[in-house]
XYZ file of C-alpha atoms in Angstrom:
564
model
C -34.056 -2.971 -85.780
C -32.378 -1.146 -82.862
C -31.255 -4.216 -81.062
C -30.319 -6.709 -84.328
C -26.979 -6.507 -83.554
C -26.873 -7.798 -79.915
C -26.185 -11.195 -80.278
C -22.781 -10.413 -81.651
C -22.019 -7.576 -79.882
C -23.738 -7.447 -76.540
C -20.544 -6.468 -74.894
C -20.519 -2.895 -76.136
C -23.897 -2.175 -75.154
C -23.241 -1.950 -71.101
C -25.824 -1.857 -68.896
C -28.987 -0.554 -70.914
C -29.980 -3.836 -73.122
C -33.608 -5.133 -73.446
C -34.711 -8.565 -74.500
C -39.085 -8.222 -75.717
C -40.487 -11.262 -75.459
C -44.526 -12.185 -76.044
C -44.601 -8.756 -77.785
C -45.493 -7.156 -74.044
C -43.131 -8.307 -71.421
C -40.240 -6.473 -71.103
C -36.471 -7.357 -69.593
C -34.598 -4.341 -68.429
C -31.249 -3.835 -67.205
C -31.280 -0.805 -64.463
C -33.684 0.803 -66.968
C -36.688 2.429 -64.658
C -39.405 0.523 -66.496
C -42.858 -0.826 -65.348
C -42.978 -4.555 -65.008
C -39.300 -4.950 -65.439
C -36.088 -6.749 -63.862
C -33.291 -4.729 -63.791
C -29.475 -4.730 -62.305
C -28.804 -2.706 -59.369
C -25.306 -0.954 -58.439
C -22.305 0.580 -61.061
C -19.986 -1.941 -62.520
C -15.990 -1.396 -62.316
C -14.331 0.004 -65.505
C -12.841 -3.762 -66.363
C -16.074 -5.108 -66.348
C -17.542 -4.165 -69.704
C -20.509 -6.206 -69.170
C -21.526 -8.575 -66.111
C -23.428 -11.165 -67.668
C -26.575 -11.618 -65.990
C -27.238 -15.586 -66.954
C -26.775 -17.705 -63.903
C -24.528 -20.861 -63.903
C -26.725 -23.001 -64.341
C -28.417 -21.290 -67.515
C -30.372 -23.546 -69.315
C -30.288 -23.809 -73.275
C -34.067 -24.363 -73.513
C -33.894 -20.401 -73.230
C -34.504 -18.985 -76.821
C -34.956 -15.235 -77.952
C -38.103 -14.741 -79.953
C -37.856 -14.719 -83.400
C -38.291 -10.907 -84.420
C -35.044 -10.294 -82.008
C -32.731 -10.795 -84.883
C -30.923 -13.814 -86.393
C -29.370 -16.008 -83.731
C -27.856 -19.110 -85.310
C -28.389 -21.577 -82.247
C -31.597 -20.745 -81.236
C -33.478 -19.515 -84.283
C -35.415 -22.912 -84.775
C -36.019 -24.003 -81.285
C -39.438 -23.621 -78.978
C -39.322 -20.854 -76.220
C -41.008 -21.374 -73.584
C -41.541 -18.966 -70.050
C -41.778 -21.810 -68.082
C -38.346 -23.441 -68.813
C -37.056 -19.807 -68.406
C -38.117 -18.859 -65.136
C -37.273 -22.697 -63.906
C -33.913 -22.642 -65.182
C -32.816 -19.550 -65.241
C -33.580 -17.618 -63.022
C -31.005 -13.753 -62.841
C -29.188 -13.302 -59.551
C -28.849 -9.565 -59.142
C -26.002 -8.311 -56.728
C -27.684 -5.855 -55.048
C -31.695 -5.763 -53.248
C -33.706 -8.165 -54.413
C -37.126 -6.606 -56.822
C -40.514 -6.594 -54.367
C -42.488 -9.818 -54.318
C -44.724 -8.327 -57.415
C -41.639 -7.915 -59.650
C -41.021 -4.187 -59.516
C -38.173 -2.526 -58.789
C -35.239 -3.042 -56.741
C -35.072 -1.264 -53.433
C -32.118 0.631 -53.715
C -32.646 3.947 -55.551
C -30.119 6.427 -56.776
C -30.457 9.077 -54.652
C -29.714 12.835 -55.476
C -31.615 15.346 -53.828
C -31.827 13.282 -50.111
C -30.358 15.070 -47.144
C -30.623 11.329 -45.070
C -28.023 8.251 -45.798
C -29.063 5.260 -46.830
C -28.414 3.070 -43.880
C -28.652 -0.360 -45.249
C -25.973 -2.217 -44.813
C -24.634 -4.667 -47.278
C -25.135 -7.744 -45.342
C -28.914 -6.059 -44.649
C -29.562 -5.720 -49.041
C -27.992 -9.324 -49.351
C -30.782 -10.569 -46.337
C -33.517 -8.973 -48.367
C -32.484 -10.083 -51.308
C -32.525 -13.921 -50.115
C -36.090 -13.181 -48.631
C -37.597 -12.116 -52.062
C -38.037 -14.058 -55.331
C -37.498 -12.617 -58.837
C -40.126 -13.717 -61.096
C -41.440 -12.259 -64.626
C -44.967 -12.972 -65.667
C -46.822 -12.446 -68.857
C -49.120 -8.831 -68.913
C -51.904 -11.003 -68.133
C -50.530 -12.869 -65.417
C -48.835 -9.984 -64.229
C -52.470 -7.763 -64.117
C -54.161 -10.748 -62.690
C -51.789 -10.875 -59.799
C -52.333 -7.442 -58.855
C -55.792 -7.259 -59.152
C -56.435 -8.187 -55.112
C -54.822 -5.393 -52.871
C -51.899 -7.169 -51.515
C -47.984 -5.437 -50.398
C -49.837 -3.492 -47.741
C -47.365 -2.265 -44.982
C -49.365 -1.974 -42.032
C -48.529 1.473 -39.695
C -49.467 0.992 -35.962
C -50.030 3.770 -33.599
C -47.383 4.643 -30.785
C -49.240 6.202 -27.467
C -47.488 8.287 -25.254
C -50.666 8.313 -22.343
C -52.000 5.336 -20.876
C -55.352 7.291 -21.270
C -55.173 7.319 -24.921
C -57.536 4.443 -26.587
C -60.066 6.069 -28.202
C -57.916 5.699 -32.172
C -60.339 5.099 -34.963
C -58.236 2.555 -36.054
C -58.951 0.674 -33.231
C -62.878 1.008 -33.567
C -63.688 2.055 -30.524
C -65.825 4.721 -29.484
C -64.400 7.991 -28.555
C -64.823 9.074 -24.964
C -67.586 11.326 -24.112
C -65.596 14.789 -24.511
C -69.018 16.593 -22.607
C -68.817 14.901 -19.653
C -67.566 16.288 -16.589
C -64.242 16.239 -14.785
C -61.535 18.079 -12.672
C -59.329 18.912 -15.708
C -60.967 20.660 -18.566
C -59.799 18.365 -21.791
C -60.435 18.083 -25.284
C -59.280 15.201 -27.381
C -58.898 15.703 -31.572
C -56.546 14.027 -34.195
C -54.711 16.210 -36.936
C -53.271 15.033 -40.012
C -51.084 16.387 -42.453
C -51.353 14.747 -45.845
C -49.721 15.972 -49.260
C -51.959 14.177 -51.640
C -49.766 14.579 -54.465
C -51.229 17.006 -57.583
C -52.012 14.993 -60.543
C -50.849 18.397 -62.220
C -47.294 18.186 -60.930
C -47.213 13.929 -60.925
C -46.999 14.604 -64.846
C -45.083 17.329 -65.061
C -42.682 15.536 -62.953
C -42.665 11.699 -64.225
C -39.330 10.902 -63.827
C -39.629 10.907 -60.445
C -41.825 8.102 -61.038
C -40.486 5.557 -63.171
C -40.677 2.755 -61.053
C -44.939 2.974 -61.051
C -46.903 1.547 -63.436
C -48.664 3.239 -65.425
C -52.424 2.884 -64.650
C -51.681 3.614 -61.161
C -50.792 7.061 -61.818
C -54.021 8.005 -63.187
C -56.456 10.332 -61.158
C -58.882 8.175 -61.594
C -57.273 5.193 -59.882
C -55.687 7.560 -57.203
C -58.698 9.196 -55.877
C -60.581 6.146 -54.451
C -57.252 5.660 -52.761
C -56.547 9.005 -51.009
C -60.457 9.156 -49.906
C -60.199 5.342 -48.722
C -56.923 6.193 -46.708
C -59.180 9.541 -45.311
C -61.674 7.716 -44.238
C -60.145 4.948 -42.415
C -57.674 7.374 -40.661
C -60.700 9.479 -39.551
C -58.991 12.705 -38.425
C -60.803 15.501 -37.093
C -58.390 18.110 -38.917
C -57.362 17.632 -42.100
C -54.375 19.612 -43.490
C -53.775 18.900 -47.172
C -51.123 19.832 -49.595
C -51.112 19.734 -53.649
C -54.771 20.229 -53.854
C -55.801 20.535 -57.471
C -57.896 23.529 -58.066
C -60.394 21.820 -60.620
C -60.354 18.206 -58.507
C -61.165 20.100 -55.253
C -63.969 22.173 -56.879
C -65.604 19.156 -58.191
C -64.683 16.008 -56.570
C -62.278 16.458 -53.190
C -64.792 19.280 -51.455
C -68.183 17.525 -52.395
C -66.487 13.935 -50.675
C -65.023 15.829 -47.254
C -68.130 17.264 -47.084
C -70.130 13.884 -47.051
C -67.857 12.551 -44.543
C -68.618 15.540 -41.931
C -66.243 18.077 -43.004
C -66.381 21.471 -43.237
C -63.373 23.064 -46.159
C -60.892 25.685 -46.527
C -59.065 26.361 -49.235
C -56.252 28.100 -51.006
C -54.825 27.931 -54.227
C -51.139 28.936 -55.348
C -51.201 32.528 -56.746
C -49.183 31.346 -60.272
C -49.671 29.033 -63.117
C -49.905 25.809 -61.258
C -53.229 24.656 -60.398
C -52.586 23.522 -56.677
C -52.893 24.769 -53.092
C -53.705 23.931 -49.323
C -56.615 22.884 -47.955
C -57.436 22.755 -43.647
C -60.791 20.651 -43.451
C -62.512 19.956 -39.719
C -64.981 17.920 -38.642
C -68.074 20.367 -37.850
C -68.905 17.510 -34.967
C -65.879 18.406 -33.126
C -64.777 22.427 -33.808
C -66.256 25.438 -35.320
C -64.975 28.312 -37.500
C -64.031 31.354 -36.036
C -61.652 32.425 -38.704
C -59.735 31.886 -42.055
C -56.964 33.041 -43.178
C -55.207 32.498 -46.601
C -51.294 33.679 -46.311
C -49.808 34.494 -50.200
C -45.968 34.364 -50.009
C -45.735 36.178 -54.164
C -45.000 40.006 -53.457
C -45.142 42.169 -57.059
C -42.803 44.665 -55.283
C -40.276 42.596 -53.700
C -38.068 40.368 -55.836
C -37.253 37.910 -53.530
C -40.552 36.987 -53.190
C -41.541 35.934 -56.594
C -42.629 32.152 -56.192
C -46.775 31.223 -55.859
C -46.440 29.461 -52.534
C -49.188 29.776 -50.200
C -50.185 28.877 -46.374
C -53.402 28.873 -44.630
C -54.423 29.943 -40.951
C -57.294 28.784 -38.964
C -59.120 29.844 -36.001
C -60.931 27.178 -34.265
C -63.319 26.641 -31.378
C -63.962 23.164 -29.497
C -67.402 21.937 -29.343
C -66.665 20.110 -26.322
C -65.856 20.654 -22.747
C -64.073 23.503 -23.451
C -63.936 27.236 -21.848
C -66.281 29.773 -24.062
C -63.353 31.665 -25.155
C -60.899 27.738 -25.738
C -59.361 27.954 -29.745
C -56.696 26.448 -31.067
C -54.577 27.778 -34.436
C -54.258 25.525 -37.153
C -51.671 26.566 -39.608
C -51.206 24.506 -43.038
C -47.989 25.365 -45.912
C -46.221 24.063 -48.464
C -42.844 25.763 -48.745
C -40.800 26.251 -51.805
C -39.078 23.574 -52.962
C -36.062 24.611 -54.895
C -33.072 23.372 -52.282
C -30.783 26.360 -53.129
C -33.371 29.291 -52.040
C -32.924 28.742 -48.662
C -33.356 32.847 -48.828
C -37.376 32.406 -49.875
C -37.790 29.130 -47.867
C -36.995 31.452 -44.799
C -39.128 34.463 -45.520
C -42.004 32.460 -46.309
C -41.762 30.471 -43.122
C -41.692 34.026 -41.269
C -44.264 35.830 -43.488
C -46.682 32.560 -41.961
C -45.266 32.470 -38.850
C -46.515 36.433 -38.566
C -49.975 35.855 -39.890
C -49.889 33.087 -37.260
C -48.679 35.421 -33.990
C -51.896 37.501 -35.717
C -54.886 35.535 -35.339
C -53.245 32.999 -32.120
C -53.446 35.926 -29.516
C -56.020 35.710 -26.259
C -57.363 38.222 -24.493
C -55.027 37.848 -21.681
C -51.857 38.338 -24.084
C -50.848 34.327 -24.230
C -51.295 32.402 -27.050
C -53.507 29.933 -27.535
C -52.567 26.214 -29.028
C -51.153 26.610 -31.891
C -50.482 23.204 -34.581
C -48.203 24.013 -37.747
C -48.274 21.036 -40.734
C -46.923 21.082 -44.181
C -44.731 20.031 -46.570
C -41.522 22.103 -45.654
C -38.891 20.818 -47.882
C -36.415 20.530 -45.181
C -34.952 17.534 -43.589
C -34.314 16.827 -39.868
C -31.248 18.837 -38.412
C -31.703 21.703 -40.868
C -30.848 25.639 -39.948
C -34.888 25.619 -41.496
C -36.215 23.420 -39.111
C -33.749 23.722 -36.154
C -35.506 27.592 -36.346
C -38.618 26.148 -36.125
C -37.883 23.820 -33.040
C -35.837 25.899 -31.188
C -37.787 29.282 -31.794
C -34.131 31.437 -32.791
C -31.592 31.332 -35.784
C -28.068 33.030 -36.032
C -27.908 32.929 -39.748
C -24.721 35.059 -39.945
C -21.937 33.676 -42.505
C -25.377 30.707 -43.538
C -24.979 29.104 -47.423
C -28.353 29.763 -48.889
C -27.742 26.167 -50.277
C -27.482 24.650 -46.452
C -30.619 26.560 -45.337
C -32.806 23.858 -45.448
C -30.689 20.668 -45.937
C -31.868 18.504 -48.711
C -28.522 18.560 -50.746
C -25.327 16.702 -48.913
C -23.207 18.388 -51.140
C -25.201 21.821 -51.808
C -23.901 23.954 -55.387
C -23.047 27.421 -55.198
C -21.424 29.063 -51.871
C -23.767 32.352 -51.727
C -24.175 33.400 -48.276
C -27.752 34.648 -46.463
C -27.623 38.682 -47.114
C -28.460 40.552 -43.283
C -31.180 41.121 -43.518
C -33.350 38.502 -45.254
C -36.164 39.932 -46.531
C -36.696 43.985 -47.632
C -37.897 46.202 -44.551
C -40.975 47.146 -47.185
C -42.656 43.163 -46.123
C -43.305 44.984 -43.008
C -42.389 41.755 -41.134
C -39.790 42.274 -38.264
C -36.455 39.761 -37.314
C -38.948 38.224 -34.895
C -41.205 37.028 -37.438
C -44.445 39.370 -36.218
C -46.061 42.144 -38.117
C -43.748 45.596 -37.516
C -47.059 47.219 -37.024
C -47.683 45.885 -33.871
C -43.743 45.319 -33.184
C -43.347 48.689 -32.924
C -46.405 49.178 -31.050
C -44.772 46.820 -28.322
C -41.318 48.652 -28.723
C -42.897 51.933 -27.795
C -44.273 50.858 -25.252
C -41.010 49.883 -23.504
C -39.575 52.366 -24.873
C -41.556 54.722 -22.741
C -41.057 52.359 -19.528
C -37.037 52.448 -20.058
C -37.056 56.330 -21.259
C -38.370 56.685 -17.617
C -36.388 54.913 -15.893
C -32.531 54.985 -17.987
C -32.862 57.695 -20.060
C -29.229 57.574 -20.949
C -29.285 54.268 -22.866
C -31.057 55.047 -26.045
C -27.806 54.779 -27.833
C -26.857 51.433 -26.167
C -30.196 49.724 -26.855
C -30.212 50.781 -30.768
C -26.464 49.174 -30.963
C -28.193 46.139 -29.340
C -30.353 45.927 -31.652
C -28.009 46.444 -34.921
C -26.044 43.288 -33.519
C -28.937 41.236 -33.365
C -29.755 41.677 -37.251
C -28.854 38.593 -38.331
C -30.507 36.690 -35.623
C -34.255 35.103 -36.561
C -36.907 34.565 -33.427
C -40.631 33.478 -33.438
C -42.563 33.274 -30.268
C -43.827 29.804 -30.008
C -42.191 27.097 -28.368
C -43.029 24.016 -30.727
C -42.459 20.319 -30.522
C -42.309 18.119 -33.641
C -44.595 15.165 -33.080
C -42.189 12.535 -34.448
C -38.759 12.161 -33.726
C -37.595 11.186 -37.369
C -35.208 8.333 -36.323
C -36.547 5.343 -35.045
C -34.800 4.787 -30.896
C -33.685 1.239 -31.202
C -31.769 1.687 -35.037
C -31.128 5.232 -35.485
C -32.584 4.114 -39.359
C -34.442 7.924 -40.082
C -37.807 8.054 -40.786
C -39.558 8.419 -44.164
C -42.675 10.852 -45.267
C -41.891 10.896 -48.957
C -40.412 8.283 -51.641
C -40.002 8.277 -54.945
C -37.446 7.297 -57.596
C -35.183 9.840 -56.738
C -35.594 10.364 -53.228
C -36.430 8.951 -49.810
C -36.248 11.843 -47.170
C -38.549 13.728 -44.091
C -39.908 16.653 -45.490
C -43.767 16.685 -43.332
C -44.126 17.708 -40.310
C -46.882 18.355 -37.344
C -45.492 21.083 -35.010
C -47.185 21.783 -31.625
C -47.154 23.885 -28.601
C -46.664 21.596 -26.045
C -48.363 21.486 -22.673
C -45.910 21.570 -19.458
C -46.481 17.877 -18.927
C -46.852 16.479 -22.340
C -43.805 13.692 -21.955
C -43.743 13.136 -25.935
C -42.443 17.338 -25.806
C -38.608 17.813 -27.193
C -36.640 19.315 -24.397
C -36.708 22.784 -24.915
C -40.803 23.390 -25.496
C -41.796 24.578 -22.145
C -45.065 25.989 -22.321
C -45.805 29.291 -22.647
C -49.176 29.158 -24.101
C -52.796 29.517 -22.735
C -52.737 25.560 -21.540
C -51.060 23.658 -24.343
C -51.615 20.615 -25.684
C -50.531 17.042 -24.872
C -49.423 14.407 -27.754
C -51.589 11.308 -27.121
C -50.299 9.336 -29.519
C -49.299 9.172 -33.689
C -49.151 6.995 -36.227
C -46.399 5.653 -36.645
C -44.171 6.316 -40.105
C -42.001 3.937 -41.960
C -38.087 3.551 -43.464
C -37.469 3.743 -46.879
C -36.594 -0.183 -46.597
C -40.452 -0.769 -45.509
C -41.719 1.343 -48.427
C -39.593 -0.341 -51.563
C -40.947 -3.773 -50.140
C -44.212 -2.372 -51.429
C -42.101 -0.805 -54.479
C -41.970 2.994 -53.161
C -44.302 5.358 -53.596
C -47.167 5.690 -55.236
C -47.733 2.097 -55.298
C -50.872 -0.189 -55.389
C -52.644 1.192 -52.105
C -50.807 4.509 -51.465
C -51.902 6.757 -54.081
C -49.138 9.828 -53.518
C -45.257 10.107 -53.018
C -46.091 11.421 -49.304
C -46.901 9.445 -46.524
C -49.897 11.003 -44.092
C -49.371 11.832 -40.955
C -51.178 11.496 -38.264
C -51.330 12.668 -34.472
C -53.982 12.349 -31.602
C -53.767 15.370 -28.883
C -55.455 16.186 -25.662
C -56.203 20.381 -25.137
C -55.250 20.836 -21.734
C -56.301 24.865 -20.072
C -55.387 26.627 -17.363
């Protein structure tokens, strides 16, 4: 067989060498298998092979007899027992999760955040776990209760705030009466993982096991984590086409929700969904936002966004809405060029449908997976509501490569004048409308400066503005390490990629510097649930795991509508 020869020559084999024992249980040596120990970390070049027996190895150890002739132990008993209390591996680097999975340090390629574990931090955690290997049986009969559950707490930024469902309290009454007109909802954003793109993507999960990757198991898990979390808005990412037709819509509904969906305009069979508790808002619009354009070459990928219109049941002015946006942008890290446009071609849809009757805006909540990290051109745009993308690598555009390949610089402009979307991501239509309209103010009054204001106006080319002044509800490092946050993990990458974005209210104290409201009212962050490290989630072996059912974390915020 493949490994007859190791006994004689298990030098020249490396790192990659497997010892079967019971027929089922497997050994592995940094080899990404389920139910497996493996080594962690490279190996200098004079180190052909770090043996992996302890000191105090104990003889009773045998290979099983179909390994391959082994003159010393070929007649003796083997027994799991005397292995696992005599010899027990002592790997150099993070220790495997209490349920013998996988180490917590993961090669990481695509992240744009450091690891920030320390050595003397892996070398704690590895003295507070214990490496054990059990028998299939054992092993399935150890998982079978829900255990490894990392517990998220909330983080309130208003004393007034203690109406959270995970608490089980009542909600206040919303209808009664009061000096200040407010309205209190919870939004999540939750990519629930496509079962479609899970398998067309496996090795970004080869730490799970197997039988936890199945629809079937995953389901129960997303709707359990829906249910407890109780949000009023639900925006959802990497909805299956044929699971939401027959299994995700019919379930929101019997929970109180009322759905909207959209699917992606290609092959794959996924899209966004914005579902809202019928208790709390009503409809007053939908609108699905395609980012594929036939005629424009850039925009040849099948993402999609979704824009909702909604109305407060609830102590609220007859004319009170509040925008709910939902996207999940491109992920290919080197088109920062698309990533862009399609952020712009929602962000017009969005200055569309958010518009009062006295000119202002009215609240306006972005979520989605983004594929951007923290500090990103991508996201700094988003924040800060302008972008000077002169001299920008395509490749830096939205951060999630260190080391980004290929130097091709953002062309000026972006996107073809023939999207009909201007630099300041609204709809030329009415752009222009607005233009000639101070045009014919400023004709009046400096005639003279026509030429002056067009040269303007060429300068400004490469500069990207949107209109709304938006906060990010978490702060993606946590104040007292600096360790970042983490909304998706998997075996290739721990990183922020979801966000909630609001339009903050003048006195909402969670607001980044920078968000001064500008809005109809605004609205105030009550509190969020709080995310985790990537050293919390390999504890519990990553993600998916045994009670988290995708590769993304959910988010979660509580805010308070606050008009004028």
């Amino acid at each position: 067989g493949r490994y007859s020869m190791l006994p004689r020559h298990v030098q020249r084999l490396g790192r990659d060498w497997i010892t079967h024992w019971n027929g089922s249980q497997i050994l592995a040596l940094n080899s990404p298998v389920s139910s497996c120990m493996r080594w962690a970390g490279h190996y200098p070049p004079w180190a052909s092979f770090p043996l992996p027996f302890s000191a105090d190895f104990s003889a009773n150890w045998r290979f099983p007899h179909f390994f391959g002739p082994w003159r010393p132990f070929q007649n003796s008993n083997w027994h799991l027992d005397n292995y696992t209390q005599s010899c027990c591996f002592h790997l150099p680097n993070p220790s495997m999760k209490s349920e013998g999975e996988e180490p917590l340090t993961k090669k990481r390629r695509l992240s744009g955040q450091d690891d920030t574990s320390t050595p003397e931090q892996e070398t704690d955690l590895s003295n507070q776990k214990e490496v054990s290997c059990l028998s299939v049986a054992q092993d399935e009969e150890k998982h079978g209760s829900k255990k490894g559950t990392i517990k998220r707490h909330w983080e309130y930024f208003c004393q007034q705030s203690k109406t959270m469902k995970v608490t089980k309290n009542k909600r206040s009454d919303q209808s009664s009466t009061g000096k200040e007109a407010t309205f209190d909802f919870t939004v999540m954003s939750y990519n629930i993982l496509s079962q479609n793109l899970l398998e067309d993507n496996s090795h970004l999960y080869k730490h799970c096991r197997q039988r936890l990757l199945f629809w079937t198991y995953r389901f129960p898990n997303i709707l359990q984590e829906i249910k407890e979390l109780d949000a009023d808005v639900l925006c959802l990412q990497e909805v299956q086409e044929d699971h939401y037709r027959t299994e995700i819509k019919s379930s929101l509904e019997s929970l109180g929700y009322h759905c909207e969906y959209k699917m992606r305009t290609g092959r794959k069979p996924d899209g966004c969904a914005i579902c809202f508790k019928t208790s709390k808002f009503s409809l007053i619009s939908s609108t699905p936002v395609e980012f594929f354009r036939r005629d424009i070459p850039l925009l040849d990928r099948d993402n999609v966004g979704l824009v909702l219109l909604l109305r407060p049941r609830f102590h609220c002015k007859a004319n009170a809405a509040i925008c709910i946006a939902n996207t999940h942008l491109l992920y290919n890290p080197r088109r920062g060029d698309i990533k862009l446009t399609q952020l712009a071609m929602l962000l017009a849809e969005i200055a569309s449908v958010a518009p009062q009757q006295d000119g202002s805006f009215c609240p306006v909540i972005i979520c989605g997976d983004f594929n951007s990290v923290p500090g990103s051109p991508l996201y700094r745009f988003i924040k800060e509501g302008k972008l000077n993308y002169e001299g920008l690598a395509i490749g830096k555009v939205s951060g999630q490569e260190q080391f980004p390949r290929g130097q091709r610089i953002l062309p000026i402009p972006i996107w073809p004048k023939k999207l009909g979307i201007s630099q300041n991501c609204v709809y030329e239509i009415k752009q222009q409308k607005k233009e000639e309209d101070a045009g014919e103010k400023l004709e009046a009054a400096k005639p003279d400066n026509t030429q002056e204001i067009v040269i303007a106006s060429e300068k400004l080319s490469s500069k990207l503005r949107h209109h709304f002044k938006l906060s990010s509800v978490y702060s993606h490092y946590f104040p007292e390490t600096g360790i970042p946050e983490v909304t998706t993990c998997h075996s290739r990458s721990a990183v922020t990629v979801d966000y909630i974005f609001y339009s903050a209210a003048n006195d909402d104290t969670a607001a980044q510097p920078g968000a001064e409201d500008s809005f109809c009212g605004g609205l105030k962050l009550l509190g969020r649930l709080a995310l985790l490290t990537e050293k919390d989630l390999w504890t519990v072996n990553g993600l998916p795991n045994e009670n988290n059912s995708s590769d993304h974390l959910p988010l979660l915020a509580e805010f308070r509508l606050i008009e004028r």
